[in-house]
Amino acid sequence: MAASKPYNCGIGPAFEVIGGKWKALILYELQAGPVRPGGLRRVLGDITEKMLIQQLREMEADGIVRREVFPEVPPRVEYSTTELGAELNAALGPVARWGEKYAQTKKA
């Protein structure tokens, strides 16, 4: 669970929850609605199945992702954002826009 360390501001706990290469990207892909793990792997490209499952479990433990198992044969699993995850996604929007502008300046 995140936010166990003392911080001077909210950036520390926020980045503890979304830190690393994959979590913000996973959260972004979930903003349109529930997605199955295979769908996430296809859009994320280089992520391994092991890493994807690990990241999703951590995000679920932090309360930003919901895992739903459907009682079917074979079982179907979908991931979606929680209300807290949707708020975090909205907060990351300006960061994403900044990153796009920054990437454009680096190309020039």
Coordinates of N, CA and C in Angstrom, one line a residue:
M1 N 0.8 -1.2 0.0 CA 0.0 0.0 0.0 C 0.9 1.2 0.0
A2 N 0.5 2.2 -0.8 CA 1.3 3.4 -0.9 C 1.1 4.4 0.3
A3 N 1.9 5.4 0.3 CA 1.8 6.5 1.2 C 2.1 6.1 2.7
S4 N 3.0 5.2 2.8 CA 3.4 4.7 4.1 C 4.6 5.5 4.7
K5 N 5.3 6.3 3.8 CA 6.5 7.1 4.2 C 6.1 8.5 4.4
P6 N 6.8 9.2 5.2 CA 6.5 10.7 5.4 C 6.9 11.5 4.2
Y7 N 6.1 12.4 3.8 CA 6.4 13.2 2.6 C 6.1 14.7 2.9
N8 N 6.7 15.6 2.2 CA 6.5 17.0 2.4 C 5.3 17.5 1.6
C9 N 4.9 16.8 0.6 CA 3.8 17.2 -0.2 C 3.2 15.9 -0.9
G10 N 2.1 16.1 -1.6 CA 1.3 15.0 -2.2 C 2.0 14.3 -3.4
I11 N 3.0 14.9 -3.9 CA 3.7 14.3 -5.0 C 4.4 13.0 -4.7
G12 N 4.9 12.9 -3.5 CA 5.6 11.7 -3.1 C 4.6 10.5 -3.1
P13 N 3.5 10.5 -2.4 CA 2.6 9.4 -2.4 C 2.0 9.1 -3.8
A14 N 1.8 10.2 -4.6 CA 1.2 10.0 -5.9 C 2.2 9.2 -6.8
F15 N 3.5 9.6 -6.7 CA 4.5 8.9 -7.5 C 4.8 7.5 -7.0
E16 N 4.6 7.3 -5.7 CA 4.8 6.0 -5.2 C 3.7 5.0 -5.8
V17 N 2.5 5.5 -6.0 CA 1.4 4.7 -6.6 C 1.7 4.5 -8.1
I18 N 2.1 5.5 -8.8 CA 2.2 5.4 -10.3 C 3.7 5.3 -10.8
G19 N 4.6 5.1 -9.8 CA 6.0 5.1 -10.2 C 6.4 3.9 -11.1
G20 N 7.5 4.1 -11.8 CA 7.9 3.0 -12.7 C 7.4 3.3 -14.2
K21 N 7.8 2.4 -15.0 CA 7.6 2.6 -16.5 C 6.1 2.3 -16.9
W22 N 5.4 1.4 -16.2 CA 4.2 0.9 -16.7 C 2.9 1.4 -16.1
K23 N 2.9 1.7 -14.8 CA 1.6 2.0 -14.2 C 0.8 3.1 -14.8
A24 N 1.5 4.2 -15.1 CA 0.7 5.3 -15.7 C 0.2 5.0 -17.0
L25 N 0.9 4.2 -17.8 CA 0.5 3.7 -19.1 C -0.7 2.8 -19.0
I26 N -0.7 1.9 -18.0 CA -1.8 1.0 -17.8 C -3.0 1.8 -17.4
L27 N -2.8 2.7 -16.5 CA -4.0 3.5 -16.0 C -4.6 4.3 -17.2
Y28 N -3.7 4.8 -18.1 CA -4.2 5.6 -19.2 C -5.0 4.7 -20.1
E29 N -4.6 3.5 -20.4 CA -5.3 2.5 -21.2 C -6.7 2.1 -20.6
L30 N -6.8 2.1 -19.3 CA -8.0 1.7 -18.7 C -9.1 2.9 -18.6
Q31 N -8.7 4.1 -19.0 CA -9.6 5.2 -18.8 C -10.9 5.1 -19.7
A32 N -10.8 4.4 -20.8 CA -11.9 4.3 -21.7 C -12.9 3.2 -21.3
G33 N -12.5 2.3 -20.4 CA -13.4 1.3 -19.9 C -12.7 0.0 -19.6
P34 N -13.4 -1.0 -19.1 CA -12.7 -2.2 -18.7 C -12.0 -2.9 -19.9
V35 N -10.8 -3.5 -19.6 CA -10.0 -4.1 -20.5 C -9.5 -5.4 -20.0
R36 N -9.4 -6.4 -20.8 CA -8.8 -7.7 -20.4 C -7.3 -7.6 -20.5
P37 N -6.6 -8.5 -19.7 CA -5.2 -8.5 -19.7 C -4.5 -8.6 -21.0
G38 N -5.1 -9.5 -21.9 CA -4.5 -9.6 -23.2 C -4.6 -8.4 -24.1
G39 N -5.7 -7.6 -23.9 CA -5.8 -6.3 -24.6 C -4.8 -5.3 -24.1
L40 N -4.5 -5.3 -22.8 CA -3.5 -4.4 -22.3 C -2.1 -4.8 -22.9
R41 N -1.8 -6.1 -22.9 CA -0.5 -6.5 -23.5 C -0.4 -6.1 -24.9
R42 N -1.4 -6.2 -25.7 CA -1.4 -5.8 -27.1 C -1.1 -4.3 -27.3
V43 N -1.7 -3.4 -26.5 CA -1.5 -2.0 -26.7 C -0.2 -1.5 -26.0
L44 N 0.2 -2.2 -25.0 CA 1.5 -1.8 -24.3 C 2.7 -2.3 -25.0
G45 N 2.6 -3.3 -25.8 CA 3.8 -3.8 -26.5 C 4.8 -4.6 -25.8
D46 N 5.8 -3.9 -25.2 CA 7.0 -4.6 -24.7 C 6.8 -5.2 -23.3
I47 N 5.7 -5.0 -22.7 CA 5.5 -5.5 -21.3 C 5.3 -7.0 -21.3
T48 N 5.9 -7.7 -20.4 CA 5.8 -9.1 -20.3 C 4.5 -9.4 -19.5
E49 N 4.0 -10.6 -19.6 CA 2.8 -11.0 -18.9 C 3.0 -10.9 -17.4
K50 N 4.2 -11.4 -17.0 CA 4.5 -11.4 -15.5 C 4.5 -9.9 -15.0
M51 N 5.1 -9.0 -15.7 CA 5.2 -7.6 -15.3 C 3.8 -7.0 -15.3
L52 N 3.0 -7.3 -16.3 CA 1.7 -6.7 -16.4 C 0.9 -7.2 -15.2
I53 N 0.9 -8.4 -14.9 CA 0.1 -9.0 -13.7 C 0.6 -8.4 -12.4
Q54 N 1.9 -8.3 -12.3 CA 2.5 -7.7 -11.1 C 2.1 -6.2 -10.9
Q55 N 2.1 -5.4 -12.0 CA 1.7 -4.0 -11.9 C 0.2 -3.9 -11.6
L56 N -0.6 -4.7 -12.2 CA -2.0 -4.7 -12.0 C -2.4 -5.1 -10.5
R57 N -1.7 -6.0 -10.0 CA -1.9 -6.4 -8.6 C -1.5 -5.3 -7.6
E58 N -0.4 -4.6 -7.9 CA 0.0 -3.5 -7.1 C -1.0 -2.4 -7.2
M59 N -1.5 -2.1 -8.4 CA -2.5 -1.0 -8.6 C -3.8 -1.4 -7.9
E60 N -4.1 -2.6 -7.9 CA -5.4 -3.1 -7.2 C -5.2 -2.9 -5.7
A61 N -4.0 -3.3 -5.2 CA -3.8 -3.1 -3.8 C -3.8 -1.6 -3.3
D62 N -3.4 -0.7 -4.2 CA -3.4 0.7 -4.0 C -4.8 1.3 -4.2
G63 N -5.7 0.5 -4.7 CA -7.1 1.0 -4.8 C -7.4 1.8 -6.0
I64 N -6.5 1.8 -7.0 CA -6.8 2.6 -8.2 C -7.3 1.7 -9.4
V65 N -7.2 0.4 -9.3 CA -7.7 -0.5 -10.3 C -8.6 -1.5 -9.7
R66 N -9.6 -1.9 -10.4 CA -10.6 -2.9 -10.0 C -10.4 -4.2 -10.9
R67 N -10.4 -5.3 -10.3 CA -10.3 -6.6 -11.0 C -11.6 -7.3 -10.9
E68 N -12.2 -7.6 -12.0 CA -13.5 -8.3 -12.0 C -13.4 -9.7 -12.7
V69 N -13.7 -10.7 -12.0 CA -13.7 -12.1 -12.6 C -15.1 -12.5 -12.9
F70 N -15.4 -12.9 -14.1 CA -16.7 -13.3 -14.5 C -16.8 -14.8 -14.4
P71 N -17.9 -15.3 -13.8 CA -18.1 -16.8 -13.6 C -18.5 -17.5 -14.9
E72 N -17.5 -17.6 -15.8 CA -17.7 -18.3 -17.1 C -16.6 -19.4 -17.3
V73 N -16.8 -20.2 -18.3 CA -15.8 -21.2 -18.6 C -15.4 -21.0 -20.0
P74 N -14.1 -20.6 -20.2 CA -13.1 -20.3 -19.2 C -13.3 -19.0 -18.6
P75 N -12.8 -18.8 -17.4 CA -13.0 -17.5 -16.6 C -12.5 -16.3 -17.4
R76 N -13.3 -15.2 -17.3 CA -12.9 -14.0 -18.0 C -12.6 -13.0 -16.9
V77 N -11.5 -12.2 -17.1 CA -11.0 -11.2 -16.1 C -10.9 -9.9 -16.9
E78 N -11.5 -8.8 -16.2 CA -11.4 -7.5 -16.8 C -10.9 -6.6 -15.7
Y79 N -10.1 -5.6 -16.1 CA -9.6 -4.5 -15.2 C -10.2 -3.2 -15.6
S80 N -10.5 -2.4 -14.6 CA -11.0 -1.0 -14.8 C -10.5 -0.1 -13.7
T81 N -10.7 1.2 -13.9 CA -10.2 2.1 -12.9 C -11.3 2.2 -11.8
T82 N -10.9 2.4 -10.6 CA -11.8 2.8 -9.5 C -12.0 4.3 -9.6
E83 N -12.9 4.8 -8.7 CA -13.1 6.3 -8.7 C -11.8 7.0 -8.4
L84 N -11.0 6.4 -7.5 CA -9.7 7.0 -7.1 C -8.8 6.9 -8.3
G85 N -8.8 5.8 -9.1 CA -8.0 5.7 -10.3 C -8.4 6.7 -11.4
A86 N -9.7 6.9 -11.5 CA -10.1 7.9 -12.5 C -9.7 9.3 -12.1
E87 N -9.7 9.6 -10.8 CA -9.2 10.9 -10.4 C -7.7 11.1 -10.7
L88 N -7.0 10.0 -10.4 CA -5.5 10.0 -10.7 C -5.3 10.2 -12.2
N89 N -6.0 9.5 -13.0 CA -5.9 9.6 -14.5 C -6.2 11.1 -14.9
A90 N -7.2 11.7 -14.4 CA -7.5 13.1 -14.7 C -6.3 14.0 -14.3
A91 N -5.7 13.7 -13.1 CA -4.6 14.5 -12.7 C -3.4 14.3 -13.6
L92 N -3.2 13.2 -14.2 CA -2.1 12.9 -15.0 C -2.2 13.5 -16.4
G93 N -3.4 14.0 -16.8 CA -3.6 14.6 -18.1 C -2.7 15.8 -18.4
P94 N -2.6 16.7 -17.5 CA -1.6 17.8 -17.7 C -0.2 17.4 -17.8
V95 N 0.2 16.4 -17.1 CA 1.5 15.8 -17.1 C 1.8 15.2 -18.5
A96 N 0.8 14.5 -19.0 CA 0.9 13.9 -20.4 C 1.0 15.0 -21.4
R97 N 0.2 16.0 -21.3 CA 0.4 17.1 -22.3 C 1.7 17.8 -22.2
W98 N 2.2 18.0 -21.0 CA 3.6 18.5 -20.9 C 4.6 17.6 -21.5
G99 N 4.5 16.3 -21.3 CA 5.4 15.3 -21.9 C 5.4 15.4 -23.4
E100 N 4.2 15.5 -24.0 CA 4.1 15.6 -25.5 C 4.8 16.9 -26.0
K101 N 4.6 18.0 -25.3 CA 5.3 19.2 -25.7 C 6.8 19.1 -25.6
Y102 N 7.2 18.5 -24.5 CA 8.7 18.2 -24.2 C 9.3 17.4 -25.3
A103 N 8.6 16.3 -25.6 CA 9.1 15.4 -26.7 C 9.2 16.1 -28.0
Q104 N 8.3 17.0 -28.3 CA 8.4 17.8 -29.5 C 9.6 18.7 -29.5
T105 N 9.9 19.3 -28.4 CA 11.1 20.2 -28.3 C 12.4 19.4 -28.5
K106 N 12.4 18.2 -28.0 CA 13.6 17.4 -28.1 C 13.9 16.9 -29.5
K107 N 12.8 16.8 -30.3 CA 13.0 16.4 -31.7 C 13.5 17.6 -32.6
A108 N 13.2 18.8 -32.2 CA 13.6 20.0 -33.0 C 15.1 20.3 -32.9

